[in-house]
CSV table of N, CA and C in Angstrom, one decimal:
chain,number,residue,atom,x,y,z
A,1,MET,N,12.9,11.1,11.3
A,1,MET,CA,13.5,10.1,10.3
A,1,MET,C,13.0,10.7,8.7
A,2,CYS,N,11.8,11.5,8.1
A,2,CYS,CA,11.5,12.0,7.0
A,2,CYS,C,12.8,12.8,7.0
A,3,GLU,N,13.2,13.8,8.0
A,3,GLU,CA,13.5,15.1,8.2
A,3,GLU,C,15.2,14.6,7.4
A,4,PHE,N,15.5,13.2,8.1
A,4,PHE,CA,16.9,12.6,8.1
A,4,PHE,C,17.1,12.7,6.6
A,5,VAL,N,16.0,11.9,5.7
A,5,VAL,CA,15.9,11.5,4.5
A,5,VAL,C,15.5,12.8,3.6
A,6,LEU,N,15.0,13.7,3.9
A,6,LEU,CA,14.9,14.9,3.1
A,6,LEU,C,16.3,15.8,2.9
A,7,LYS,N,17.5,15.6,4.4
A,7,LYS,CA,18.0,16.4,4.0
A,7,LYS,C,19.2,15.5,3.2
A,8,LYS,N,19.5,14.7,3.2
A,8,LYS,CA,20.2,13.8,1.9
A,8,LYS,C,19.6,13.8,0.7
A,9,ILE,N,18.0,14.0,0.3
A,9,ILE,CA,17.5,14.0,-1.3
A,9,ILE,C,17.8,15.2,-1.8
A,10,ASP,N,18.1,16.7,-0.8
A,10,ASP,CA,17.8,17.8,-1.3
A,10,ASP,C,18.7,18.2,-2.0
A,11,PRO,N,20.2,18.3,-1.3
A,11,PRO,CA,21.4,18.0,-2.6
A,11,PRO,C,21.1,17.5,-3.4
A,12,GLU,N,20.3,16.7,-3.5
A,12,GLU,CA,20.7,15.8,-5.2
A,12,GLU,C,19.8,16.5,-6.1
A,13,LEU,N,18.0,17.0,-5.4
A,13,LEU,CA,17.5,17.9,-6.1
A,13,LEU,C,18.3,19.1,-6.8
A,14,LYS,N,18.9,20.0,-5.8
A,14,LYS,CA,19.2,21.1,-6.3
A,14,LYS,C,20.6,20.7,-7.4
A,15,THR,N,20.6,19.9,-7.5
A,15,THR,CA,22.1,20.0,-8.9
A,15,THR,C,21.1,19.2,-10.0
A,16,ARG,N,20.0,18.8,-10.2
A,16,ARG,CA,19.6,17.7,-11.3
A,16,ARG,C,18.9,19.7,-11.5
A,17,LYS,N,18.8,19.4,-12.6
A,17,LYS,CA,17.8,20.6,-14.0
A,17,LYS,C,16.8,19.5,-13.8
A,18,ASN,N,16.3,18.3,-14.1
A,18,ASN,CA,15.1,18.1,-14.6
A,18,ASN,C,14.5,17.0,-13.0
A,19,HIS,N,13.2,17.5,-13.1
A,19,HIS,CA,12.8,17.1,-11.2
A,19,HIS,C,12.1,15.7,-11.5
A,20,THR,N,11.9,15.7,-12.6
A,20,THR,CA,11.1,13.9,-13.3
A,20,THR,C,11.6,12.8,-12.8
A,21,LEU,N,11.1,12.6,-10.8
A,21,LEU,CA,11.9,11.2,-11.0
A,21,LEU,C,10.5,10.2,-11.4
A,22,GLN,N,11.7,8.8,-11.9
A,22,GLN,CA,10.4,8.2,-12.6
A,22,GLN,C,10.8,6.7,-11.9
A,23,ASN,N,9.6,5.8,-11.8
A,23,ASN,CA,9.8,4.5,-11.8
A,23,ASN,C,10.7,3.8,-12.1
A,24,LYS,N,11.5,2.9,-12.0
A,24,LYS,CA,12.7,2.0,-13.2
A,24,LYS,C,12.3,0.9,-12.6
A,25,SER,N,11.3,0.5,-11.6
A,25,SER,CA,10.8,-0.8,-11.2
A,25,SER,C,9.9,-1.7,-12.3
A,26,ALA,N,9.6,-2.9,-12.0
A,26,ALA,CA,9.3,-3.7,-13.1
A,26,ALA,C,7.7,-3.5,-13.1
A,27,ASN,N,7.5,-3.3,-11.8
A,27,ASN,CA,6.1,-3.0,-11.5
A,27,ASN,C,6.0,-1.8,-11.3
A,28,PRO,N,4.4,-0.8,-12.2
A,28,PRO,CA,4.7,0.2,-12.5
A,28,PRO,C,3.8,1.6,-11.3
A,29,ARG,N,3.3,0.2,-10.5
A,29,ARG,CA,2.8,0.8,-9.0
A,29,ARG,C,3.9,1.1,-7.5
A,30,TYR,N,4.7,0.6,-8.1
A,30,TYR,CA,5.8,0.6,-7.0
A,30,TYR,C,6.4,2.1,-7.0
A,31,ILE,N,6.2,2.7,-5.9
A,31,ILE,CA,6.8,4.2,-5.4
A,31,ILE,C,7.8,4.0,-5.0
A,32,PRO,N,9.3,4.3,-5.6
A,32,PRO,CA,10.8,4.2,-4.8
A,32,PRO,C,10.3,5.2,-3.1
A,33,GLN,N,11.2,4.7,-2.5
A,33,GLN,CA,11.8,5.3,-1.6
A,33,GLN,C,11.6,7.0,-1.0
A,34,LYS,N,12.7,7.1,-2.3
A,34,LYS,CA,13.5,8.8,-2.3
A,34,LYS,C,12.0,9.2,-2.7
A,35,LEU,N,11.4,8.9,-3.6
A,35,LEU,CA,10.2,9.4,-4.4
A,35,LEU,C,9.3,9.8,-3.8
A,36,ARG,N,8.7,8.5,-2.4
A,36,ARG,CA,7.8,9.4,-1.5
A,36,ARG,C,8.1,10.1,-0.6
A,37,ALA,N,9.6,10.4,-0.2
A,37,ALA,CA,9.9,11.1,0.7
A,37,ALA,C,9.3,12.9,0.0
A,38,ILE,N,10.2,12.7,-1.0
A,38,ILE,CA,9.6,14.0,-2.0
A,38,ILE,C,8.5,14.8,-2.2
A,39,ILE,N,7.4,13.5,-2.2
A,39,ILE,CA,5.3,14.1,-2.3
A,39,ILE,C,5.5,14.1,-1.1
A,40,TYR,N,6.2,13.2,-0.1
A,40,TYR,CA,5.3,13.8,1.7
A,40,TYR,C,6.2,15.7,1.8
A,41,HIS,N,7.5,15.5,1.2
A,41,HIS,CA,7.8,17.4,1.8
A,41,HIS,C,7.0,18.3,0.5
A,42,ARG,N,6.8,18.0,-0.5
A,42,ARG,CA,6.2,18.8,-1.5
A,42,ARG,C,4.9,18.7,-0.8
A,43,ASP,N,4.0,18.0,-0.8
A,43,ASP,CA,2.7,18.0,-0.3
A,43,ASP,C,2.6,18.3,1.7
A,44,GLN,N,3.7,18.7,2.0
A,44,GLN,CA,4.1,18.7,3.8
A,44,GLN,C,2.8,18.1,4.3
A,45,SER,N,3.0,16.9,3.9
A,45,SER,CA,2.7,15.7,4.9
A,45,SER,C,0.9,16.5,5.1
A,46,GLN,N,0.4,16.5,3.8
A,46,GLN,CA,-1.3,16.5,4.1
A,46,GLN,C,-1.9,16.6,3.1
A,47,CYS,N,-3.2,15.7,3.2
A,47,CYS,CA,-3.9,15.6,2.1
A,47,CYS,C,-3.9,16.7,1.1
A,48,THR,N,-4.3,16.6,-0.1
A,48,THR,CA,-3.8,17.6,-1.2
A,48,THR,C,-5.2,18.2,-2.1
A,49,PHE,N,-6.5,17.1,-1.9
A,49,PHE,CA,-7.5,17.3,-2.2
A,49,PHE,C,-8.6,18.9,-1.6
A,50,ARG,N,-8.8,19.3,-2.6
A,50,ARG,CA,-9.6,20.6,-2.6
A,50,ARG,C,-10.9,20.9,-3.1
A,51,ASN,N,-11.7,21.6,-2.2
A,51,ASN,CA,-13.3,21.2,-2.6
A,51,ASN,C,-13.7,21.9,-4.1
A,52,LYS,N,-14.1,21.7,-5.0
A,52,LYS,CA,-14.0,22.5,-6.4
A,52,LYS,C,-15.1,23.8,-5.7
A,53,ASN,N,-15.8,23.7,-5.2
A,53,ASN,CA,-16.3,24.5,-5.1
A,53,ASN,C,-16.4,25.8,-4.0
A,54,THR,N,-15.8,25.3,-2.9
A,54,THR,CA,-14.8,26.3,-2.2
A,54,THR,C,-13.6,26.7,-1.9
A,55,GLY,N,-13.2,25.8,-2.9
A,55,GLY,CA,-11.3,26.3,-2.8
A,55,GLY,C,-10.8,25.6,-1.6
A,56,HIS,N,-11.2,25.2,-0.7
A,56,HIS,CA,-11.0,25.0,1.1
A,56,HIS,C,-9.8,23.3,0.5
A,57,ARG,N,-8.3,23.4,1.1
A,57,ARG,CA,-8.0,22.3,1.1
A,57,ARG,C,-8.1,21.4,2.4
A,58,CYS,N,-8.0,20.1,2.3
A,58,CYS,CA,-8.3,19.3,3.3
A,58,CYS,C,-7.4,18.8,4.5
A,59,GLY,N,-6.1,18.9,3.9
A,59,GLY,CA,-5.1,19.7,5.1
A,59,GLY,C,-4.8,18.6,6.0
A,60,SER,N,-5.9,17.4,5.8
A,60,SER,CA,-5.7,15.8,7.1
A,60,SER,C,-4.7,15.3,7.0
A,61,LYS,N,-4.2,14.6,8.2
A,61,LYS,CA,-2.6,14.5,7.9
A,61,LYS,C,-2.5,13.2,8.7
A,62,HIS,N,-3.8,12.2,8.8
A,62,HIS,CA,-4.4,11.0,9.6
A,62,HIS,C,-4.7,10.0,7.8
A,63,LEU,N,-3.9,8.9,7.7
A,63,LEU,CA,-4.0,7.6,6.9
A,63,LEU,C,-4.2,8.9,5.3
A,64,LEU,N,-3.1,9.0,5.5
A,64,LEU,CA,-2.6,9.2,3.8
A,64,LEU,C,-2.3,8.5,2.9
A,65,GLN,N,-2.0,8.5,1.6
A,65,GLN,CA,-2.0,7.5,0.7
A,65,GLN,C,-1.6,8.5,-0.8
A,66,ILE,N,-0.4,8.0,-1.2
A,66,ILE,CA,-0.2,8.4,-2.1
A,66,ILE,C,-0.8,7.6,-3.5
A,67,ASP,N,-1.9,9.0,-4.1
A,67,ASP,CA,-2.5,8.6,-5.0
A,67,ASP,C,-1.7,8.9,-6.7
A,68,HIS,N,-2.1,8.1,-7.6
A,68,HIS,CA,-2.0,8.5,-9.3
A,68,HIS,C,-3.0,9.5,-9.7
A,69,ILE,N,-2.5,10.9,-10.2
A,69,ILE,CA,-3.2,11.5,-10.4
A,69,ILE,C,-4.4,11.1,-11.7
A,70,LYS,N,-3.3,10.6,-12.7
A,70,LYS,CA,-3.9,10.1,-13.6
A,70,LYS,C,-3.6,8.1,-14.0
A,71,PRO,N,-4.7,7.5,-13.0
A,71,PRO,CA,-4.5,6.2,-13.3
A,71,PRO,C,-3.6,5.5,-14.1
A,72,VAL,N,-2.6,4.2,-13.3
A,72,VAL,CA,-1.5,3.6,-14.0
A,72,VAL,C,-2.8,2.7,-14.9
A,73,SER,N,-4.2,2.2,-14.8
A,73,SER,CA,-4.8,1.1,-15.8
A,73,SER,C,-4.7,2.9,-16.8
A,74,ARG,N,-4.9,3.5,-17.0
A,74,ARG,CA,-5.0,4.9,-17.9
A,74,ARG,C,-3.8,5.1,-18.8
A,75,GLY,N,-3.1,4.7,-18.2
A,75,GLY,CA,-1.7,5.1,-18.9
A,75,GLY,C,-0.9,6.1,-18.2
A,76,GLY,N,-1.1,6.6,-17.2
A,76,GLY,CA,-0.5,7.1,-15.5
A,76,GLY,C,1.3,6.4,-15.4
A,77,LEU,N,1.8,7.2,-15.5
A,77,LEU,CA,2.9,7.0,-14.8
A,77,LEU,C,3.4,7.1,-13.4
A,78,THR,N,4.2,6.6,-12.8
A,78,THR,CA,4.7,6.8,-11.1
A,78,THR,C,5.7,7.8,-11.6
A,79,GLN,N,5.6,8.8,-11.7
A,79,GLN,CA,6.3,10.1,-11.6
A,79,GLN,C,6.0,11.4,-11.0
A,80,LEU,N,6.8,12.2,-10.6
A,80,LEU,CA,6.2,13.1,-9.2
A,80,LEU,C,5.1,14.0,-9.6
A,81,GLN,N,5.3,14.1,-11.3
A,81,GLN,CA,4.0,15.3,-11.4
A,81,GLN,C,2.4,14.4,-11.2
A,82,ASN,N,2.5,13.2,-11.6
A,82,ASN,CA,1.3,12.4,-11.3
A,82,ASN,C,1.1,11.7,-9.9
A,83,LEU,N,2.1,12.1,-9.4
A,83,LEU,CA,1.5,11.6,-7.7
A,83,LEU,C,1.4,12.6,-6.3
A,84,GLN,N,-0.3,12.5,-5.9
A,84,GLN,CA,-0.2,13.6,-4.9
A,84,GLN,C,-0.6,12.8,-3.7
A,85,LEU,N,-0.6,13.5,-2.4
A,85,LEU,CA,-0.8,12.8,-1.4
A,85,LEU,C,-2.4,13.4,-1.2
A,86,LEU,N,-3.1,12.3,-0.3
A,86,LEU,CA,-4.7,12.2,-0.2
A,86,LEU,C,-4.8,11.5,0.7
A,87,CYS,N,-5.5,12.0,1.8
A,87,CYS,CA,-6.3,11.2,3.1
A,87,CYS,C,-7.2,9.8,2.4
A,88,GLN,N,-7.5,8.7,3.2
A,88,GLN,CA,-8.2,7.7,2.8
A,88,GLN,C,-9.9,8.5,2.3
A,89,ALA,N,-10.1,8.9,2.4
A,89,ALA,CA,-11.8,9.7,2.7
A,89,ALA,C,-11.4,9.9,1.3
A,90,HIS,N,-10.9,10.8,0.9
A,90,HIS,CA,-10.6,11.4,-0.2
A,90,HIS,C,-10.5,10.5,-1.4
A,91,HIS,N,-9.3,9.8,-1.0
A,91,HIS,CA,-8.8,9.0,-2.1
A,91,HIS,C,-9.6,7.8,-2.9
A,92,LYS,N,-11.4,7.5,-1.7
A,92,LYS,CA,-12.2,7.1,-2.0
A,92,LYS,C,-12.7,7.4,-3.2
A,93,TYR,N,-13.3,8.8,-2.3
A,93,TYR,CA,-14.3,9.5,-2.8
A,93,TYR,C,-13.7,9.8,-4.3
A,94,ARG,N,-12.2,10.1,-4.6
A,94,ARG,CA,-12.1,10.6,-6.2
A,94,ARG,C,-12.0,9.2,-6.9
A,95,ASP,N,-12.1,7.8,-6.6
A,95,ASP,CA,-11.8,6.9,-7.1
A,95,ASP,C,-13.3,6.4,-7.6
A,96,GLN,N,-14.3,6.9,-7.3
A,96,GLN,CA,-15.9,6.7,-6.9
A,96,GLN,C,-16.3,7.9,-7.8
A,97,TYR,N,-15.5,8.9,-8.6
A,97,TYR,CA,-15.6,10.1,-9.6
A,97,TYR,C,-14.6,10.1,-10.8
A,98,VAL,N,-13.6,9.1,-11.0
A,98,VAL,CA,-12.6,9.6,-12.0
A,98,VAL,C,-13.1,8.4,-12.6
């Protein structure tokens, strides 16, 4: 299903000069399906968390969640540049230390 959506999205991305897909919903936390598909494709459907000491990437493919790098509560927007995939464990870990 994801591959089918990405085949539809990729031609649209090639024609756009600006890749800043933005949320147009009244809810600032809502992530449109097209944007979700792009995030999963960009992050290769893996957790993007990197250990600061070793530089090792988690790479987990289980219980993935889309995370706002700069939280919405602190002025972060729902844009491609501000979103990343994290596994549930690293999403909780990040919430404790942000």
